[in-house]
PDB file of C-alpha atoms in Angstrom:
ATOM      1  CA  MET V   1      -4.783 -16.865  -1.586  1.00 78.00           C
ATOM      2  CA  ASN V   2      -1.828 -19.217  -1.718  1.00 86.00           C
ATOM      3  CA  ARG V   3       1.120 -17.462  -0.125  1.00 87.00           C
ATOM      4  CA  TYR V   4       3.646 -19.939  -1.472  1.00 88.00           C
ATOM      5  CA  LYS V   5       2.508 -19.399  -5.053  1.00 91.00           C
ATOM      6  CA  LEU V   6       2.447 -15.631  -4.589  1.00 94.00           C
ATOM      7  CA  SER V   7       5.974 -15.651  -3.181  1.00 93.00           C
ATOM      8  CA  LYS V   8       7.142 -17.678  -6.156  1.00 92.00           C
ATOM      9  CA  ALA V   9       5.659 -14.984  -8.388  1.00 94.00           C
ATOM     10  CA  GLY V  10       7.909 -12.434  -6.707  1.00 95.00           C
ATOM     11  CA  ILE V  11       5.334 -10.940  -4.354  1.00 96.00           C
ATOM     12  CA  HIS V  12       6.373  -9.956  -0.823  1.00 95.00           C
ATOM     13  CA  VAL V  13       3.099 -11.032   0.726  1.00 94.00           C
ATOM     14  CA  ASN V  14       4.034 -10.381   4.350  1.00 92.00           C
ATOM     15  CA  GLU V  15       5.164  -6.867   3.600  1.00 92.00           C
ATOM     16  CA  GLY V  16       1.989  -6.198   1.593  1.00 94.00           C
ATOM     17  CA  VAL V  17      -0.300  -7.509   4.300  1.00 93.00           C
ATOM     18  CA  GLN V  18       1.560  -5.625   7.020  1.00 91.00           C
ATOM     19  CA  ARG V  19       1.113  -2.379   5.098  1.00 92.00           C
ATOM     20  CA  PHE V  20      -2.625  -2.731   5.643  1.00 92.00           C
ATOM     21  CA  GLY V  21      -2.391  -3.520   9.323  1.00 89.00           C
ATOM     22  CA  GLY V  22      -2.427  -7.292   8.778  1.00 90.00           C
ATOM     23  CA  ASP V  23      -5.722  -7.257   6.873  1.00 92.00           C
ATOM     24  CA  VAL V  24      -5.219 -10.268   4.579  1.00 93.00           C
ATOM     25  CA  GLU V  25      -8.615 -10.021   2.919  1.00 94.00           C
ATOM     26  CA  TYR V  26      -8.161  -6.383   2.056  1.00 95.00           C
ATOM     27  CA  TYR V  27      -4.756  -7.070   0.553  1.00 96.00           C
ATOM     28  CA  GLU V  28      -6.129  -9.977  -1.468  1.00 95.00           C
ATOM     29  CA  GLY V  29      -8.896  -7.700  -2.755  1.00 96.00           C
ATOM     30  CA  LEU V  30      -6.303  -5.203  -3.926  1.00 96.00           C
ATOM     31  CA  LEU V  31      -4.420  -7.928  -5.797  1.00 97.00           C
ATOM     32  CA  GLN V  32      -7.655  -8.865  -7.566  1.00 96.00           C
ATOM     33  CA  LYS V  33      -8.246  -5.233  -8.473  1.00 96.00           C
ATOM     34  CA  PHE V  34      -4.711  -4.993  -9.794  1.00 97.00           C
ATOM     35  CA  LEU V  35      -5.438  -7.816 -12.254  1.00 96.00           C
ATOM     36  CA  GLN V  36      -8.524  -5.949 -13.475  1.00 95.00           C
ATOM     37  CA  ASP V  37      -6.635  -2.662 -13.746  1.00 95.00           C
ATOM     38  CA  LYS V  38      -6.301  -1.171 -17.234  1.00 95.00           C
ATOM     39  CA  HIS V  39      -2.681  -0.024 -17.086  1.00 97.00           C
ATOM     40  CA  TYR V  40      -1.071  -3.303 -18.087  1.00 97.00           C
ATOM     41  CA  SER V  41      -3.095  -3.542 -21.314  1.00 97.00           C
ATOM     42  CA  LEU V  42      -2.481   0.176 -21.919  1.00 97.00           C
ATOM     43  CA  LEU V  43       1.250  -0.484 -21.643  1.00 97.00           C
ATOM     44  CA  CYS V  44       1.070  -3.396 -24.104  1.00 97.00           C
ATOM     45  CA  GLU V  45      -0.903  -1.277 -26.584  1.00 97.00           C
ATOM     46  CA  ALA V  46       1.382   1.728 -26.284  1.00 97.00           C
ATOM     47  CA  VAL V  47       4.534  -0.340 -26.803  1.00 97.00           C
ATOM     48  CA  ALA V  48       2.963  -2.107 -29.812  1.00 97.00           C
ATOM     49  CA  GLN V  49       2.134   1.312 -31.276  1.00 97.00           C
ATOM     50  CA  LYS V  50       5.627   2.600 -30.396  1.00 97.00           C
ATOM     51  CA  ASN V  51       4.085   5.413 -28.383  1.00 97.00           C
ATOM     52  CA  ALA V  52       6.763   6.154 -25.770  1.00 96.00           C
ATOM     53  CA  GLU V  53       4.775   8.864 -23.966  1.00 95.00           C
ATOM     54  CA  ALA V  54       1.685   6.662 -23.486  1.00 96.00           C
ATOM     55  CA  ALA V  55       3.928   3.734 -22.551  1.00 97.00           C
ATOM     56  CA  PHE V  56       5.636   5.890 -19.913  1.00 95.00           C
ATOM     57  CA  GLN V  57       2.305   6.924 -18.359  1.00 94.00           C
ATOM     58  CA  ALA V  58       1.104   3.312 -18.186  1.00 96.00           C
ATOM     59  CA  ALA V  59       4.418   1.881 -16.953  1.00 96.00           C
ATOM     60  CA  HIS V  60       4.740   4.625 -14.346  1.00 93.00           C
ATOM     61  CA  ALA V  61       1.233   3.907 -13.023  1.00 94.00           C
ATOM     62  CA  LEU V  62       1.972   0.178 -12.940  1.00 96.00           C
ATOM     63  CA  LYS V  63       5.205   0.742 -11.064  1.00 95.00           C
ATOM     64  CA  GLY V  64       3.339   2.744  -8.441  1.00 93.00           C
ATOM     65  CA  GLU V  65       0.777  -0.019  -8.058  1.00 95.00           C
ATOM     66  CA  ALA V  66       3.487  -2.676  -7.924  1.00 96.00           C
ATOM     67  CA  GLY V  67       5.220  -0.765  -5.134  1.00 94.00           C
ATOM     68  CA  ASN V  68       2.077  -0.298  -3.091  1.00 94.00           C
ATOM     69  CA  LEU V  69       1.104  -3.965  -3.427  1.00 96.00           C
ATOM     70  CA  SER V  70       4.647  -5.290  -2.799  1.00 96.00           C
ATOM     71  CA  LEU V  71       4.850  -6.954  -6.232  1.00 96.00           C
ATOM     72  CA  ALA V  72       8.601  -6.852  -5.764  1.00 95.00           C
ATOM     73  CA  LYS V  73       9.827  -8.586  -8.916  1.00 96.00           C
ATOM     74  CA  PHE V  74       7.376  -6.766 -11.168  1.00 97.00           C
ATOM     75  CA  TYR V  75       8.434  -3.482  -9.561  1.00 96.00           C
ATOM     76  CA  ASP V  76      12.149  -4.199  -9.990  1.00 95.00           C
ATOM     77  CA  ASP V  77      11.702  -5.139 -13.651  1.00 96.00           C
ATOM     78  CA  LEU V  78       9.539  -2.095 -14.368  1.00 96.00           C
ATOM     79  CA  PHE V  79      12.002   0.307 -12.780  1.00 93.00           C
ATOM     80  CA  PRO V  80      14.628   0.513 -15.588  1.00 94.00           C
ATOM     81  CA  PHE V  81      11.880   0.354 -18.215  1.00 96.00           C
ATOM     82  CA  VAL V  82      10.135   3.406 -16.734  1.00 95.00           C
ATOM     83  CA  GLU V  83      13.423   5.312 -16.647  1.00 93.00           C
ATOM     84  CA  GLU V  84      14.062   4.550 -20.322  1.00 95.00           C
ATOM     85  CA  LEU V  85      10.512   5.558 -21.278  1.00 96.00           C
ATOM     86  CA  ARG V  86      10.836   8.732 -19.207  1.00 92.00           C
ATOM     87  CA  ILE V  87      13.450   9.997 -21.644  1.00 94.00           C
ATOM     88  CA  GLY V  88      11.219   8.992 -24.563  1.00 96.00           C
ATOM     89  CA  SER V  89      13.257   5.969 -25.611  1.00 95.00           C
ATOM     90  CA  LEU V  90      11.885   2.604 -26.720  1.00 95.00           C
ATOM     91  CA  GLU V  91      15.341   1.188 -27.457  1.00 94.00           C
ATOM     92  CA  HIS V  92      15.105  -1.826 -25.128  1.00 95.00           C
ATOM     93  CA  ALA V  93      11.311  -1.900 -24.947  1.00 96.00           C
ATOM     94  CA  GLU V  94      11.018  -5.360 -26.456  1.00 95.00           C
ATOM     95  CA  GLU V  95      13.344  -6.944 -23.869  1.00 95.00           C
ATOM     96  CA  TYR V  96      11.719  -5.094 -21.008  1.00 97.00           C
ATOM     97  CA  MET V  97       8.226  -6.047 -22.190  1.00 97.00           C
ATOM     98  CA  LYS V  98       9.209  -9.698 -22.352  1.00 97.00           C
ATOM     99  CA  GLN V  99      10.281  -9.671 -18.721  1.00 97.00           C
ATOM    100  CA  VAL V 100       7.426  -7.504 -17.479  1.00 97.00           C
ATOM    101  CA  SER V 101       4.839  -9.652 -19.306  1.00 97.00           C
ATOM    102  CA  GLN V 102       6.308 -12.784 -17.770  1.00 97.00           C
ATOM    103  CA  ASP V 103       6.086 -11.219 -14.300  1.00 97.00           C
ATOM    104  CA  TYR V 104       2.488 -10.187 -14.919  1.00 97.00           C
ATOM    105  CA  GLU V 105       1.511 -13.675 -16.089  1.00 97.00           C
ATOM    106  CA  ASP V 106       3.232 -15.207 -13.062  1.00 96.00           C
ATOM    107  CA  ILE V 107       1.194 -12.952 -10.769  1.00 96.00           C
ATOM    108  CA  ARG V 108      -2.022 -13.781 -12.579  1.00 96.00           C
ATOM    109  CA  GLU V 109      -1.372 -17.502 -12.395  1.00 95.00           C
ATOM    110  CA  ALA V 110      -0.441 -17.311  -8.729  1.00 94.00           C
ATOM    111  CA  MET V 111      -3.747 -15.578  -7.990  1.00 92.00           C
ATOM    112  CA  GLN V 112      -5.827 -18.349  -9.586  1.00 88.00           C
TER     113      GLN V 112
ATOM    114  CA  MET B   1       3.580 -37.399  14.340  1.00 66.00           C
ATOM    115  CA  VAL B   2       0.972 -34.773  15.166  1.00 71.00           C
ATOM    116  CA  SER B   3      -1.404 -37.290  16.711  1.00 76.00           C
ATOM    117  CA  LYS B   4       1.370 -38.717  18.921  1.00 80.00           C
ATOM    118  CA  LEU B   5       2.246 -35.235  20.134  1.00 80.00           C
ATOM    119  CA  LEU B   6      -1.382 -34.351  20.787  1.00 78.00           C
ATOM    120  CA  LYS B   7      -1.948 -37.566  22.731  1.00 80.00           C
ATOM    121  CA  LYS B   8       0.998 -36.673  24.953  1.00 81.00           C
ATOM    122  CA  ILE B   9      -0.275 -33.121  25.427  1.00 81.00           C
ATOM    123  CA  ARG B  10      -3.705 -34.441  26.401  1.00 81.00           C
ATOM    124  CA  GLU B  11      -2.108 -36.861  28.871  1.00 81.00           C
ATOM    125  CA  ILE B  12      -0.194 -34.093  30.590  1.00 81.00           C
ATOM    126  CA  PHE B  13      -2.566 -31.122  30.331  1.00 77.00           C
ATOM    127  CA  GLY B  14      -5.944 -32.853  30.043  1.00 78.00           C
ATOM    128  CA  GLU B  15      -8.890 -32.332  27.748  1.00 77.00           C
ATOM    129  CA  GLU B  16      -9.607 -28.774  28.879  1.00 75.00           C
ATOM    130  CA  THR B  17      -6.447 -27.318  27.359  1.00 78.00           C
ATOM    131  CA  ILE B  18      -6.948 -25.687  23.998  1.00 81.00           C
ATOM    132  CA  VAL B  19      -4.478 -26.860  21.385  1.00 83.00           C
ATOM    133  CA  ILE B  20      -3.872 -24.763  18.285  1.00 82.00           C
ATOM    134  CA  ILE B  21      -1.748 -26.245  15.532  1.00 80.00           C
ATOM    135  CA  VAL B  22       0.318 -23.706  13.632  1.00 80.00           C
ATOM    136  CA  SER B  23       1.696 -25.130  10.423  1.00 77.00           C
ATOM    137  CA  ALA B  24       3.185 -23.997   7.148  1.00 74.00           C
ATOM    138  CA  TYR B  25       1.562 -26.926   5.359  1.00 69.00           C
ATOM    139  CA  ASP B  26      -1.485 -26.391   3.234  1.00 66.00           C
ATOM    140  CA  LEU B  27      -4.498 -26.241   5.489  1.00 63.00           C
ATOM    141  CA  ASN B  28      -6.566 -28.837   3.624  1.00 68.00           C
ATOM    142  CA  GLU B  29      -3.913 -31.538   3.865  1.00 67.00           C
ATOM    143  CA  VAL B  30      -3.199 -31.299   7.567  1.00 69.00           C
ATOM    144  CA  GLU B  31      -6.279 -29.799   9.140  1.00 72.00           C
ATOM    145  CA  ALA B  32      -8.459 -32.900   9.067  1.00 73.00           C
ATOM    146  CA  SER B  33      -5.869 -35.192  10.604  1.00 73.00           C
ATOM    147  CA  ALA B  34      -4.854 -32.587  13.186  1.00 73.00           C
ATOM    148  CA  LYS B  35      -8.465 -32.091  14.244  1.00 74.00           C
ATOM    149  CA  ALA B  36      -9.099 -35.835  14.304  1.00 75.00           C
ATOM    150  CA  ALA B  37      -6.116 -36.183  16.603  1.00 75.00           C
ATOM    151  CA  GLY B  38      -7.709 -33.733  19.020  1.00 77.00           C
ATOM    152  CA  ALA B  39      -6.492 -30.261  18.064  1.00 81.00           C
ATOM    153  CA  ASN B  40      -9.027 -27.511  18.691  1.00 79.00           C
ATOM    154  CA  TYR B  41      -7.943 -25.140  16.021  1.00 78.00           C
ATOM    155  CA  PHE B  42      -5.644 -24.871  13.054  1.00 76.00           C
ATOM    156  CA  ILE B  43      -3.761 -21.809  11.770  1.00 79.00           C
ATOM    157  CA  SER B  44      -1.584 -21.776   8.689  1.00 76.00           C
ATOM    158  CA  LYS B  45       1.726 -19.939   8.648  1.00 76.00           C
ATOM    159  CA  PRO B  46       2.948 -17.225   8.334  1.00 73.00           C
ATOM    160  CA  LEU B  47       1.280 -16.244  11.551  1.00 75.00           C
ATOM    161  CA  PHE B  48      -0.246 -12.787  11.411  1.00 76.00           C
ATOM    162  CA  GLN B  49      -1.466 -10.838  14.382  1.00 76.00           C
ATOM    163  CA  SER B  50      -4.932 -10.680  12.839  1.00 75.00           C
ATOM    164  CA  THR B  51      -5.099 -14.451  12.163  1.00 76.00           C
ATOM    165  CA  LEU B  52      -4.109 -15.310  15.717  1.00 78.00           C
ATOM    166  CA  PHE B  53      -6.511 -12.721  17.091  1.00 76.00           C
ATOM    167  CA  ASN B  54      -9.388 -14.093  15.002  1.00 76.00           C
ATOM    168  CA  ALA B  55      -8.606 -17.659  16.072  1.00 77.00           C
ATOM    169  CA  LEU B  56      -8.529 -16.712  19.752  1.00 77.00           C
ATOM    170  CA  MET B  57     -11.728 -14.719  19.363  1.00 75.00           C
ATOM    171  CA  ARG B  58     -13.483 -17.679  17.778  1.00 74.00           C
ATOM    172  CA  ILE B  59     -12.269 -20.093  20.446  1.00 74.00           C
ATOM    173  CA  SER B  60     -13.289 -17.739  23.250  1.00 71.00           C
ATOM    174  CA  GLY B  61     -16.726 -17.219  21.710  1.00 69.00           C
ATOM    175  CA  ASN B  62     -15.971 -13.619  20.795  1.00 62.00           C
ATOM    176  CA  GLU B  63     -15.612 -12.552  24.400  1.00 60.00           C
ATOM    177  CA  SER B  64     -12.770 -10.128  24.814  1.00 58.00           C
ATOM    178  CA  ILE B  65     -11.703  -7.103  26.791  1.00 55.00           C
ATOM    179  CA  LYS B  66      -9.503  -4.595  25.065  1.00 52.00           C
ATOM    180  CA  ILE B  67      -6.372  -3.861  27.017  1.00 46.00           C
ATOM    181  CA  GLU B  68      -4.362  -0.926  25.780  1.00 41.00           C
ATOM    182  CA  SER B  69      -0.758  -1.992  25.616  1.00 41.00           C
ATOM    183  CA  GLU B  70       2.127   0.414  25.433  1.00 33.00           C
ATOM    184  CA  LYS B  71       2.419  -0.172  21.700  1.00 36.00           C
ATOM    185  CA  ASP B  72      -1.256   0.628  21.156  1.00 37.00           C
ATOM    186  CA  GLN B  73      -0.838   3.951  22.873  1.00 32.00           C
ATOM    187  CA  GLU B  74       2.006   4.751  20.546  1.00 50.00           C
ATOM    188  CA  LYS B  75      -0.206   4.210  17.534  1.00 82.00           C
ATOM    189  CA  TYR B  76      -0.835   7.238  15.412  1.00 91.00           C
ATOM    190  CA  ASP B  77      -4.190   8.917  15.639  1.00 93.00           C
ATOM    191  CA  PHE B  78      -4.921  11.793  13.309  1.00 94.00           C
ATOM    192  CA  SER B  79      -8.629  12.014  14.070  1.00 94.00           C
ATOM    193  CA  GLY B  80      -9.952  15.450  13.197  1.00 94.00           C
ATOM    194  CA  LYS B  81      -7.338  15.992  10.487  1.00 95.00           C
ATOM    195  CA  HIS B  82      -8.504  16.502   6.931  1.00 97.00           C
ATOM    196  CA  ILE B  83      -6.180  15.838   3.995  1.00 97.00           C
ATOM    197  CA  LEU B  84      -6.622  16.646   0.320  1.00 97.00           C
ATOM    198  CA  LEU B  85      -5.075  13.853  -1.732  1.00 97.00           C
ATOM    199  CA  ALA B  86      -4.231  14.300  -5.411  1.00 97.00           C
ATOM    200  CA  GLU B  87      -3.479  11.036  -7.229  1.00 96.00           C
ATOM    201  CA  ASP B  88      -4.443   9.996 -10.746  1.00 94.00           C
ATOM    202  CA  VAL B  89      -4.073   6.199 -10.531  1.00 94.00           C
ATOM    203  CA  ALA B  90      -7.230   4.750  -8.963  1.00 95.00           C
ATOM    204  CA  LEU B  91      -5.571   1.783  -7.244  1.00 96.00           C
ATOM    205  CA  ASN B  92      -2.829   3.962  -5.753  1.00 95.00           C
ATOM    206  CA  MET B  93      -5.488   6.403  -4.628  1.00 96.00           C
ATOM    207  CA  GLU B  94      -7.368   3.590  -2.901  1.00 96.00           C
ATOM    208  CA  VAL B  95      -4.211   2.464  -1.109  1.00 96.00           C
ATOM    209  CA  ALA B  96      -3.322   5.974   0.070  1.00 96.00           C
ATOM    210  CA  VAL B  97      -6.886   6.607   1.268  1.00 97.00           C
ATOM    211  CA  LYS B  98      -6.903   3.337   3.188  1.00 95.00           C
ATOM    212  CA  LEU B  99      -3.546   4.058   4.854  1.00 94.00           C
ATOM    213  CA  LEU B 100      -4.736   7.520   5.891  1.00 95.00           C
ATOM    214  CA  GLN B 101      -8.130   6.326   7.089  1.00 95.00           C
ATOM    215  CA  MET B 102      -6.421   3.633   9.173  1.00 93.00           C
ATOM    216  CA  VAL B 103      -5.090   6.435  11.378  1.00 93.00           C
ATOM    217  CA  GLY B 104      -8.297   8.460  11.475  1.00 94.00           C
ATOM    218  CA  VAL B 105      -7.639  10.989   8.706  1.00 95.00           C
ATOM    219  CA  GLU B 106     -10.577  12.342   6.737  1.00 96.00           C
ATOM    220  CA  VAL B 107      -9.598  12.298   3.060  1.00 97.00           C
ATOM    221  CA  THR B 108     -10.869  14.286   0.089  1.00 97.00           C
ATOM    222  CA  CYS B 109      -9.668  13.048  -3.286  1.00 97.00           C
ATOM    223  CA  ALA B 110      -8.683  14.810  -6.485  1.00 96.00           C
ATOM    224  CA  GLU B 111      -7.776  12.946  -9.658  1.00 96.00           C
ATOM    225  CA  ASP B 112      -5.277  15.461 -11.013  1.00 96.00           C
ATOM    226  CA  GLY B 113      -3.580  18.721 -10.089  1.00 96.00           C
ATOM    227  CA  LYS B 114      -6.250  20.913 -11.640  1.00 97.00           C
ATOM    228  CA  GLN B 115      -8.986  19.200  -9.664  1.00 97.00           C
ATOM    229  CA  ALA B 116      -6.915  19.589  -6.484  1.00 97.00           C
ATOM    230  CA  VAL B 117      -6.600  23.347  -7.058  1.00 97.00           C
ATOM    231  CA  GLU B 118     -10.351  23.612  -7.751  1.00 97.00           C
ATOM    232  CA  VAL B 119     -11.278  21.703  -4.600  1.00 97.00           C
ATOM    233  CA  TYR B 120      -8.838  23.780  -2.547  1.00 96.00           C
ATOM    234  CA  ASN B 121     -10.267  27.050  -3.920  1.00 95.00           C
ATOM    235  CA  LYS B 122     -13.878  25.986  -3.512  1.00 95.00           C
ATOM    236  CA  LEU B 123     -13.721  25.125   0.181  1.00 94.00           C
ATOM    237  CA  GLU B 124     -13.157  27.468   3.116  1.00 92.00           C
ATOM    238  CA  PRO B 125      -9.525  28.295   3.919  1.00 93.00           C
ATOM    239  CA  GLY B 126      -8.444  26.051   6.775  1.00 92.00           C
ATOM    240  CA  THR B 127     -10.555  23.095   5.589  1.00 94.00           C
ATOM    241  CA  PHE B 128      -7.469  20.999   4.926  1.00 96.00           C
ATOM    242  CA  ASP B 129      -4.629  20.405   7.339  1.00 96.00           C
ATOM    243  CA  CYS B 130      -2.399  19.080   4.586  1.00 96.00           C
ATOM    244  CA  ILE B 131      -2.297  18.361   0.853  1.00 97.00           C
ATOM    245  CA  LEU B 132      -0.586  15.208  -0.419  1.00 97.00           C
ATOM    246  CA  MET B 133       0.270  15.659  -4.051  1.00 95.00           C
ATOM    247  CA  ASP B 134       1.343  13.143  -6.642  1.00 93.00           C
ATOM    248  CA  ILE B 135       3.753  14.747  -9.117  1.00 90.00           C
ATOM    249  CA  ASN B 136       3.200  12.993 -12.408  1.00 88.00           C
ATOM    250  CA  MET B 137      -0.493  13.574 -13.159  1.00 90.00           C
ATOM    251  CA  PRO B 138      -2.403  14.361 -16.355  1.00 89.00           C
ATOM    252  CA  VAL B 139      -3.931  17.803 -17.047  1.00 92.00           C
ATOM    253  CA  MET B 140      -1.867  19.545 -14.359  1.00 94.00           C
ATOM    254  CA  ASP B 141       1.110  18.062 -12.527  1.00 92.00           C
ATOM    255  CA  GLY B 142       1.821  18.367  -8.828  1.00 93.00           C
ATOM    256  CA  TYR B 143       4.388  21.156  -9.203  1.00 94.00           C
ATOM    257  CA  GLU B 144       1.995  23.387 -11.158  1.00 95.00           C
ATOM    258  CA  ALA B 145      -0.859  22.655  -8.786  1.00 96.00           C
ATOM    259  CA  THR B 146       1.312  23.596  -5.798  1.00 96.00           C
ATOM    260  CA  LYS B 147       2.385  26.852  -7.433  1.00 96.00           C
ATOM    261  CA  ALA B 148      -1.274  27.684  -8.180  1.00 96.00           C
ATOM    262  CA  ILE B 149      -2.304  27.006  -4.584  1.00 96.00           C
ATOM    263  CA  ARG B 150       0.581  29.073  -3.153  1.00 96.00           C
ATOM    264  CA  ALA B 151      -0.348  31.966  -5.522  1.00 96.00           C
ATOM    265  CA  SER B 152      -4.087  31.756  -4.840  1.00 94.00           C
ATOM    266  CA  GLY B 153      -4.056  34.635  -2.378  1.00 94.00           C
ATOM    267  CA  ARG B 154      -6.251  32.741   0.088  1.00 95.00           C
ATOM    268  CA  SER B 155      -5.542  33.178   3.782  1.00 94.00           C
ATOM    269  CA  ASP B 156      -3.853  29.780   4.147  1.00 93.00           C
ATOM    270  CA  ALA B 157      -2.217  29.794   0.683  1.00 94.00           C
ATOM    271  CA  LYS B 158       1.292  30.180   2.046  1.00 93.00           C
ATOM    272  CA  SER B 159       0.893  28.172   5.226  1.00 93.00           C
ATOM    273  CA  ILE B 160      -0.990  25.037   4.168  1.00 95.00           C
ATOM    274  CA  LEU B 161       1.241  21.966   4.308  1.00 95.00           C
ATOM    275  CA  ILE B 162       1.875  20.448   0.881  1.00 96.00           C
ATOM    276  CA  TYR B 163       3.875  17.238   0.504  1.00 95.00           C
ATOM    277  CA  ALA B 164       4.899  15.539  -2.717  1.00 93.00           C
ATOM    278  CA  MET B 165       4.081  11.835  -2.901  1.00 89.00           C
ATOM    279  CA  THR B 166       6.080  10.369  -5.705  1.00 79.00           C
ATOM    280  CA  ALA B 167       8.373   7.565  -6.703  1.00 75.00           C
ATOM    281  CA  ASN B 168      10.753  10.133  -8.180  1.00 64.00           C
ATOM    282  CA  ALA B 169      13.059  10.083  -5.218  1.00 60.00           C
ATOM    283  CA  PHE B 170      16.035  11.543  -7.052  1.00 64.00           C
ATOM    284  CA  SER B 171      17.496  14.609  -5.410  1.00 67.00           C
ATOM    285  CA  GLU B 172      16.572  16.877  -8.352  1.00 70.00           C
ATOM    286  CA  ASP B 173      12.925  15.878  -7.927  1.00 75.00           C
ATOM    287  CA  ILE B 174      13.053  16.721  -4.245  1.00 78.00           C
ATOM    288  CA  THR B 175      14.642  20.077  -5.102  1.00 84.00           C
ATOM    289  CA  ALA B 176      11.939  20.685  -7.721  1.00 85.00           C
ATOM    290  CA  ALA B 177       9.254  19.890  -5.122  1.00 87.00           C
ATOM    291  CA  LEU B 178      10.753  22.406  -2.687  1.00 88.00           C
ATOM    292  CA  ASP B 179      11.175  24.980  -5.480  1.00 89.00           C
ATOM    293  CA  ALA B 180       7.492  24.619  -6.376  1.00 92.00           C
ATOM    294  CA  GLY B 181       6.660  25.559  -2.797  1.00 94.00           C
ATOM    295  CA  MET B 182       6.147  22.145  -1.252  1.00 94.00           C
ATOM    296  CA  ASN B 183       7.096  21.502   2.358  1.00 93.00           C
ATOM    297  CA  GLY B 184       8.689  18.142   1.685  1.00 90.00           C
ATOM    298  CA  HIS B 185       8.573  14.795   0.002  1.00 88.00           C
ATOM    299  CA  ILE B 186       7.229  11.346   0.900  1.00 90.00           C
ATOM    300  CA  ALA B 187       8.633   8.570  -1.274  1.00 85.00           C
ATOM    301  CA  LYS B 188       6.511   5.922  -2.963  1.00 85.00           C
ATOM    302  CA  PRO B 189       5.871   3.064  -2.430  1.00 87.00           C
ATOM    303  CA  ILE B 190       4.306   4.426   0.706  1.00 88.00           C
ATOM    304  CA  GLU B 191       5.879   3.175   3.890  1.00 88.00           C
ATOM    305  CA  THR B 192       3.276   3.664   6.567  1.00 89.00           C
ATOM    306  CA  LYS B 193       5.799   4.487   9.278  1.00 87.00           C
ATOM    307  CA  VAL B 194       7.419   7.188   7.113  1.00 88.00           C
ATOM    308  CA  LEU B 195       4.030   8.598   6.085  1.00 92.00           C
ATOM    309  CA  TYR B 196       2.677   8.764   9.638  1.00 93.00           C
ATOM    310  CA  LYS B 197       5.905  10.079  11.126  1.00 91.00           C
ATOM    311  CA  THR B 198       6.168  12.805   8.456  1.00 92.00           C
ATOM    312  CA  LEU B 199       2.573  13.881   9.055  1.00 94.00           C
ATOM    313  CA  GLU B 200       2.988  13.871  12.832  1.00 93.00           C
ATOM    314  CA  THR B 201       6.173  15.956  12.660  1.00 91.00           C
ATOM    315  CA  ALA B 202       4.598  18.362  10.152  1.00 92.00           C
ATOM    316  CA  PHE B 203       1.442  18.852  12.243  1.00 92.00           C
ATOM    317  CA  ASN B 204       3.464  19.329  15.447  1.00 90.00           C
ATOM    318  CA  ASP B 205       5.865  21.824  13.827  1.00 87.00           C
ATOM    319  CA  LYS B 206       2.975  23.824  12.430  1.00 84.00           C
ATOM    320  CA  LYS B 207       1.258  23.887  15.795  1.00 83.00           C
ATOM    321  CA  LYS B 208       4.449  25.203  17.415  1.00 84.00           C
ATOM    322  CA  GLN B 209       4.774  27.935  14.760  1.00 80.00           C
ATOM    323  CA  GLU B 210       1.210  29.034  15.328  1.00 78.00           C
ATOM    324  CA  GLN B 211       1.647  29.336  19.095  1.00 76.00           C
TER     325      GLN B 211
END
């Protein structure tokens, strides 16, 4: 785990590790699990199919995960997207997806 | 630079003194030269309590005596408490379970509101000291599940502590949680201090009411 790379990807590593009593390995394991989690691909699919309800469920789950794992930038960028999807709107979905996808790729790269 | 410093340290303090280099540089680049210059151990920054502890344990040959400091005594311990946790997202469930187990809580999990109600109804009244309920869940949401538990007619139906755990921290959501019969609200992302403090206060208040 390269803390510098993770920080550059908008992850508050210290905060995340502290949440789990300083257990670095456990936190790293959670980050790996996050990358294998289905909700990001579910979000991509739902937005492509213009299914606002399914997109909301996936984005909401992702936001929760992002918060728990201190993926700060990802969380911040998901926040307005979730609120728009909550009211069933996909008006700015394309812009939001662009940003969120970039964040996700940054996290994935930083974990390699 | 490092070797010069280490030489000086060795001159003054001798070979017996243990020298640990703490550096923000990548371990691979600096470790070899630092060790060659006579450092005993290398830790990369940021310095975590656990990293330092592990380093000291390794250097001391894993010989340690646990001394309870004042801060340790202040740590939360909910041993003997049993919580029913309803959360539909697996990773968030894992995190919540871990945070609760870290302070000794026994956790039973439910993947949605309906499952939570079923588990609650199946086990003896008094099994759970508290229910932590996500709001936005498939099949049955946290509000409905809370209403069902409160209306179940079981001996602890009205008294069991139920807290909402949700990112919906808007005031209308908190009002909705209270209206559904919940005792309160813990915001997500979970802040351990808030979670533990809320549980401690809730358990203490309930104990006082029962006396």
